């Protein structure tokens, strides 16, 4: 049995992880396909329906200016999911490159890169993004992605550096050096793939943490800017209506909670599937063995 098949079998045994995966895929489909199934858009208003609770024509209700809350929530979900995915990809990639480079070369490169890591770790990321965000008001939301990713890779980079120090002493890396392969090839083909499990789990967890970070910034007005929306801006705008017009707050907040939970479940499932020493994996395999023997 190949390692990939073994990891898949272990992951499939984790029911919560499977539920989380289905929820994540379903939310992505709902966010990007759902708006095409609705006759309302996030930037149009129904002037015959103001602050209406959910009913047949507006399944999530409407806000105070007649905007369909389903269309708004799907638009906010699109932005939050895209931001979470892009931040996770960028931050995990940067962590892998910086950590592997510092651990492989050591010397001046290691000192310079780790100095940058230490500097970014002590800087208050929320405060810095809040200060810089007004300069980017009205510009591309991708700038928010860059700012979030810039403060989310340092701890993983340190872990990758430590793993690289161990991997570079392994026989297959020494053999690659002896064959004359350049350093970048050794890092890309021999070192980084051998820490894929860590990077996959890190990327999965970073999706949820990036969505939460974007939500917090948007709640305080430092994230996605009007006229565009994200789950954070919808929650911030409608927080005061949580008790009087609950559908304005509960739908965006509900999608946020479900998504973050689903990402955590998938992350736990991947960790258990990729780590054969996991206590939960051993317990589950022992239980399956006893059931088969019985």
CSV table of N, CA and C in Angstrom, one decimal, residues 6-27 204 258-259 261-273 280 284:
chain,number,residue,atom,x,y,z
A,6,UNK,N,-2.6,5.1,2.1
A,6,UNK,CA,-2.7,4.9,3.5
A,6,UNK,C,-3.2,6.2,4.2
A,7,UNK,N,-2.7,7.4,3.8
A,7,UNK,CA,-3.1,8.7,4.3
A,7,UNK,C,-4.6,8.9,4.0
A,8,UNK,N,-5.0,8.5,2.8
A,8,UNK,CA,-6.4,8.7,2.4
A,8,UNK,C,-7.3,7.8,3.2
A,9,UNK,N,-6.9,6.6,3.5
A,9,UNK,CA,-7.8,5.7,4.3
A,9,UNK,C,-7.9,6.2,5.7
A,10,UNK,N,-6.8,6.7,6.3
A,10,UNK,CA,-6.9,7.3,7.6
A,10,UNK,C,-7.8,8.5,7.6
A,11,UNK,N,-7.7,9.3,6.6
A,11,UNK,CA,-8.5,10.5,6.6
A,11,UNK,C,-10.0,10.2,6.4
A,12,UNK,N,-10.3,9.2,5.6
A,12,UNK,CA,-11.7,8.8,5.4
A,12,UNK,C,-12.3,8.2,6.7
A,13,UNK,N,-11.5,7.7,7.5
A,13,UNK,CA,-12.0,7.1,8.8
A,13,UNK,C,-12.4,8.2,9.8
A,14,UNK,N,-12.0,9.4,9.6
A,14,UNK,CA,-12.3,10.5,10.5
A,14,UNK,C,-13.6,11.2,10.0
A,15,UNK,N,-14.7,10.9,10.6
A,15,UNK,CA,-16.0,11.4,10.2
A,15,UNK,C,-16.1,12.9,10.3
A,16,UNK,N,-15.5,13.5,11.3
A,16,UNK,CA,-15.6,14.9,11.5
A,16,UNK,C,-14.8,15.6,10.3
A,17,UNK,N,-13.7,15.0,10.0
A,17,UNK,CA,-12.9,15.6,8.9
A,17,UNK,C,-13.7,15.5,7.6
A,18,UNK,N,-14.4,14.4,7.3
A,18,UNK,CA,-15.1,14.3,6.1
A,18,UNK,C,-16.3,15.3,6.1
A,19,UNK,N,-16.9,15.4,7.2
A,19,UNK,CA,-18.0,16.4,7.3
A,19,UNK,C,-17.5,17.8,7.0
A,20,UNK,N,-16.3,18.1,7.6
A,20,UNK,CA,-15.7,19.4,7.4
A,20,UNK,C,-15.3,19.6,5.9
A,21,UNK,N,-14.8,18.6,5.3
A,21,UNK,CA,-14.5,18.7,3.8
A,21,UNK,C,-15.7,19.0,3.0
A,22,UNK,N,-16.8,18.2,3.3
A,22,UNK,CA,-18.0,18.4,2.6
A,22,UNK,C,-18.6,19.8,2.8
A,23,UNK,N,-18.5,20.3,4.0
A,23,UNK,CA,-19.0,21.7,4.3
A,23,UNK,C,-18.1,22.7,3.5
A,24,UNK,N,-16.8,22.6,3.5
A,24,UNK,CA,-15.9,23.5,2.8
A,24,UNK,C,-16.2,23.6,1.3
A,25,UNK,N,-16.3,22.4,0.7
A,25,UNK,CA,-16.6,22.3,-0.7
A,25,UNK,C,-18.0,22.9,-1.0
A,26,UNK,N,-19.0,22.5,-0.1
A,26,UNK,CA,-20.3,23.1,-0.3
A,26,UNK,C,-20.4,24.6,-0.2
A,27,UNK,N,-19.6,25.2,0.7
A,27,UNK,CA,-19.6,26.6,0.9
A,27,UNK,C,-19.0,27.3,-0.3
A,204,UNK,N,-3.8,24.5,5.7
A,204,UNK,CA,-5.2,24.3,6.1
A,204,UNK,C,-5.6,25.2,7.3
A,258,UNK,N,-19.4,28.2,10.9
A,258,UNK,CA,-19.4,26.9,10.2
A,258,UNK,C,-18.1,26.7,9.4
A,259,UNK,N,-17.7,27.7,8.7
A,259,UNK,CA,-16.5,27.6,7.9
A,259,UNK,C,-15.2,27.4,8.7
A,261,UNK,N,-15.0,26.2,11.8
A,261,UNK,CA,-15.1,24.8,12.4
A,261,UNK,C,-14.8,23.8,11.4
A,262,UNK,N,-15.3,23.9,10.1
A,262,UNK,CA,-15.0,22.9,9.1
A,262,UNK,C,-13.5,22.8,8.8
A,263,UNK,N,-12.9,24.0,8.7
A,263,UNK,CA,-11.4,24.0,8.4
A,263,UNK,C,-10.6,23.4,9.6
A,264,UNK,N,-11.0,23.6,10.8
A,264,UNK,CA,-10.4,23.0,11.9
A,264,UNK,C,-10.5,21.5,11.9
A,265,UNK,N,-11.7,21.0,11.6
A,265,UNK,CA,-12.0,19.6,11.5
A,265,UNK,C,-11.1,18.9,10.4
A,266,UNK,N,-11.0,19.6,9.3
A,266,UNK,CA,-10.2,19.0,8.2
A,266,UNK,C,-8.7,19.1,8.6
A,267,UNK,N,-8.3,20.2,9.2
A,267,UNK,CA,-6.9,20.2,9.7
A,267,UNK,C,-6.6,19.1,10.7
A,268,UNK,N,-7.5,18.9,11.6
A,268,UNK,CA,-7.2,17.8,12.6
A,268,UNK,C,-7.2,16.4,11.8
A,269,UNK,N,-8.1,16.2,10.9
A,269,UNK,CA,-8.1,15.0,10.1
A,269,UNK,C,-6.8,14.8,9.3
A,270,UNK,N,-6.3,15.9,8.7
A,270,UNK,CA,-5.0,15.8,8.0
A,270,UNK,C,-3.9,15.5,8.9
A,271,UNK,N,-3.9,16.1,10.0
A,271,UNK,CA,-2.8,15.9,11.0
A,271,UNK,C,-2.7,14.4,11.4
A,272,UNK,N,-3.9,13.9,11.8
A,272,UNK,CA,-4.0,12.5,12.2
A,272,UNK,C,-3.6,11.5,11.0
A,273,UNK,N,-4.0,11.9,9.8
A,273,UNK,CA,-3.8,11.0,8.7
A,273,UNK,C,-2.3,11.0,8.3
A,280,UNK,N,-4.8,9.2,18.4
A,280,UNK,CA,-6.2,8.9,17.8
A,280,UNK,C,-6.1,7.9,16.7
A,284,UNK,N,-7.9,4.3,16.8
A,284,UNK,CA,-8.9,3.9,15.7
A,284,UNK,C,-8.4,2.6,15.0
